[in-house]
Tab-separated table of C-alpha atoms in Angstrom:
chain	number	residue	atom	x	y	z
A	297	MET	CA	0.027	0.022	-0.043
A	298	ALA	CA	1.417	3.624	-1.438
A	299	ARG	CA	1.287	6.338	1.418
A	300	PHE	CA	0.941	10.264	0.587
A	301	ASP	CA	0.047	12.947	2.711
A	302	ILE	CA	-0.321	16.742	0.795
A	303	LYS	CA	1.039	17.848	4.214
A	304	GLN	CA	4.363	16.464	3.799
A	305	ILE	CA	4.734	18.752	0.372
A	306	HIS	CA	7.559	20.950	1.057
A	307	LEU	CA	7.271	23.510	-1.792
A	308	MET	CA	9.972	26.820	-1.661
A	309	LEU	CA	10.014	29.357	-4.595
A	310	ASN	CA	13.468	31.122	-3.859
A	311	GLU	CA	13.358	31.311	0.020
A	312	ARG	CA	9.458	31.485	0.773
A	313	VAL	CA	7.700	28.353	1.950
A	314	ILE	CA	4.377	28.010	-0.010
A	315	THR	CA	1.648	26.333	1.879
A	316	GLY	CA	-1.641	27.745	0.951
A	317	PHE	CA	-2.615	24.914	-1.610
A	318	THR	CA	-6.069	23.823	-1.878
A	319	ALA	CA	-7.010	20.182	-1.293
A	320	GLU	CA	-7.928	19.562	-4.909
A	321	ASN	CA	-6.071	16.998	-6.860
A	322	ASN	CA	-3.993	19.149	-8.796
A	323	ALA	CA	-3.001	22.056	-6.417
A	324	ILE	CA	0.455	21.556	-7.439
A	325	ASP	CA	0.856	20.610	-11.170
A	326	TYR	CA	4.623	20.668	-12.077
A	327	LYS	CA	5.375	19.200	-15.675
A	328	TYR	CA	8.004	19.323	-18.632
A	329	ALA	CA	6.650	22.302	-20.948
A	330	LYS	CA	7.527	20.311	-24.463
A	331	ASP	CA	8.197	16.712	-25.137
A	332	ALA	CA	11.263	15.042	-24.963
A	333	GLY	CA	11.235	14.855	-28.423
A	334	GLU	CA	10.058	13.259	-31.475
A	335	TYR	CA	10.267	10.628	-34.787
A	336	ALA	CA	10.636	11.594	-38.440
A	337	ILE	CA	9.152	8.722	-39.943
A	338	GLY	CA	10.358	8.710	-44.025
A	339	ALA	CA	8.503	7.279	-46.701
A	340	HIS	CA	10.175	3.624	-46.118
A	341	GLY	CA	9.073	3.317	-42.399
A	342	THR	CA	11.850	3.934	-40.677
A	343	GLY	CA	12.451	6.826	-38.917
A	344	VAL	CA	14.999	9.243	-36.710
A	345	PHE	CA	14.503	10.540	-33.427
A	346	ILE	CA	14.842	14.001	-33.051
A	347	SER	CA	15.406	14.688	-29.075
A	348	ASN	CA	14.279	18.068	-28.081
A	349	PRO	CA	17.048	20.467	-25.924
A	350	ASP	CA	13.708	22.228	-24.361
A	351	GLU	CA	14.385	21.249	-20.749
A	352	SER	CA	11.850	24.148	-19.527
A	353	THR	CA	8.856	23.496	-16.899
A	354	VAL	CA	5.396	24.700	-15.913
A	355	LEU	CA	4.303	25.032	-12.261
A	356	THR	CA	0.723	25.500	-11.612
A	357	LEU	CA	-0.208	26.214	-8.188
A	358	ARG	CA	-4.090	26.405	-7.261
A	359	MET	CA	-4.387	28.310	-3.875
A	360	LEU	CA	-6.654	28.952	-1.208
A	361	GLN	CA	-8.737	32.450	-2.036
A	362	HIS	CA	-7.198	34.898	0.864
A	363	HIS	CA	-4.376	32.910	1.906
A	364	PRO	CA	-1.238	34.801	2.679
A	365	ASP	CA	0.658	33.298	0.085
A	366	VAL	CA	-1.723	34.422	-2.243
A	367	ALA	CA	-0.972	38.137	-1.521
A	368	TRP	CA	2.388	37.178	-1.554
A	369	LEU	CA	2.409	35.573	-5.503
A	370	ASN	CA	0.387	38.530	-6.406
A	371	GLN	CA	2.745	41.093	-5.328
A	372	GLN	CA	5.509	39.158	-7.284
A	373	ARG	CA	3.562	38.978	-10.220
A	374	ALA	CA	3.038	42.555	-9.716
A	375	LEU	CA	6.405	43.326	-9.499
A	376	GLN	CA	7.593	41.335	-12.480
A	377	ARG	CA	4.989	42.823	-14.760
A	378	LYS	CA	5.784	46.357	-13.104
A	379	SER	CA	9.501	46.392	-13.030
A	380	LEU	CA	11.304	43.231	-14.714
A	381	LYS	CA	14.452	44.604	-14.104
A	382	SER	CA	13.806	44.238	-10.484
A	383	PHE	CA	12.311	41.414	-10.257
A	384	THR	CA	13.898	38.154	-9.123
A	385	PRO	CA	13.551	35.018	-11.295
A	386	PHE	CA	12.191	32.247	-9.303
A	387	SER	CA	14.027	29.180	-7.964
A	388	LEU	CA	12.011	26.039	-7.212
A	389	ILE	CA	12.336	22.974	-4.887
A	390	ILE	CA	9.513	20.696	-4.369
A	391	THR	CA	10.064	17.803	-1.666
A	392	ASP	CA	7.782	15.155	-0.809
A	393	LEU	CA	9.315	14.682	2.196
A	394	MET	CA	6.953	10.945	2.848
A	395	ASN	CA	8.125	9.818	-0.585
A	396	ASP	CA	11.513	11.145	-1.401
A	397	ASP	CA	10.409	12.946	-4.845
A	398	VAL	CA	11.980	16.061	-5.527
A	399	ALA	CA	11.524	18.520	-8.300
A	400	THR	CA	13.686	21.725	-9.129
A	401	GLY	CA	13.417	24.687	-11.272
A	402	SER	CA	15.610	27.650	-12.183
A	403	LYS	CA	14.946	30.878	-13.839
A	404	GLY	CA	11.295	31.359	-13.625
A	405	PHE	CA	8.767	33.974	-14.231
A	406	PHE	CA	4.978	34.100	-14.547
A	407	THR	CA	3.261	33.306	-17.552
A	408	ALA	CA	0.052	33.311	-17.216
A	409	LEU	CA	-2.075	36.208	-15.329
A	410	PRO	CA	-4.359	34.993	-12.618
A	411	ALA	CA	-8.034	35.477	-13.064
A	412	TYR	CA	-10.181	37.284	-10.297
A	413	THR	CA	-13.181	34.934	-9.918
A	414	ARG	CA	-15.898	35.295	-6.961
A	415	GLY	CA	-18.862	33.175	-6.477
A	416	ALA	CA	-20.782	31.465	-3.863
A	417	GLN	CA	-18.132	28.734	-3.284
A	418	HIS	CA	-14.304	28.802	-2.780
A	419	ASN	CA	-12.631	30.199	-5.697
A	420	PRO	CA	-8.951	29.266	-6.084
A	421	GLY	CA	-6.167	31.673	-6.604
A	422	VAL	CA	-4.485	29.935	-9.553
A	423	PHE	CA	-0.675	30.974	-10.582
A	424	THR	CA	1.402	29.893	-13.349
A	425	LEU	CA	4.892	30.200	-13.592
A	426	THR	CA	7.605	28.777	-16.509
A	427	PHE	CA	11.215	27.862	-15.698
A	428	GLU	CA	13.811	27.864	-18.398
A	429	THR	CA	15.559	24.304	-16.613
A	430	GLY	CA	13.684	22.117	-14.078
A	431	THR	CA	14.184	18.486	-13.231
A	432	MET	CA	11.668	15.694	-11.252
A	433	LEU	CA	13.567	12.845	-9.673
A	434	LEU	CA	10.398	10.389	-8.487
A	435	MET	CA	11.155	7.505	-6.026
A	436	ASN	CA	9.383	4.443	-5.596
A	437	GLY	CA	7.771	5.784	-2.092
A	438	ILE	CA	7.559	3.923	1.053
A	439	ASP	CA	5.790	0.381	1.447
A	440	TYR	CA	7.049	-0.690	-2.347
């Protein structure tokens, strides 16, 4: 039996620990921006694999509506938008303290602007950042 606990995920952007995630299945979504490559198949059915050197990654965070992390992320987004020269690109480290998975990213910038959504239910703040390079080390986890 595998185990997972969202409270055992440690996510840092630069020096700030981010904790205000929603309880949704996709509260933290980190993936490579592009495929590893593609096959070019010729007329006779043989092919050549063309490796893609792009190692960029995309992080999407779904945050609780009025958590202090939302205010901080929004301040950082505003700084990037208004004073790109003063903005410090993000470094990222995500650690699953229970299963030993580790993901990293460097030179991250906000790439999608959050929406302002309000209604009769909780409306998460969604922040999307793209990193120039990223890595993911996924382990077996405990009990395997």
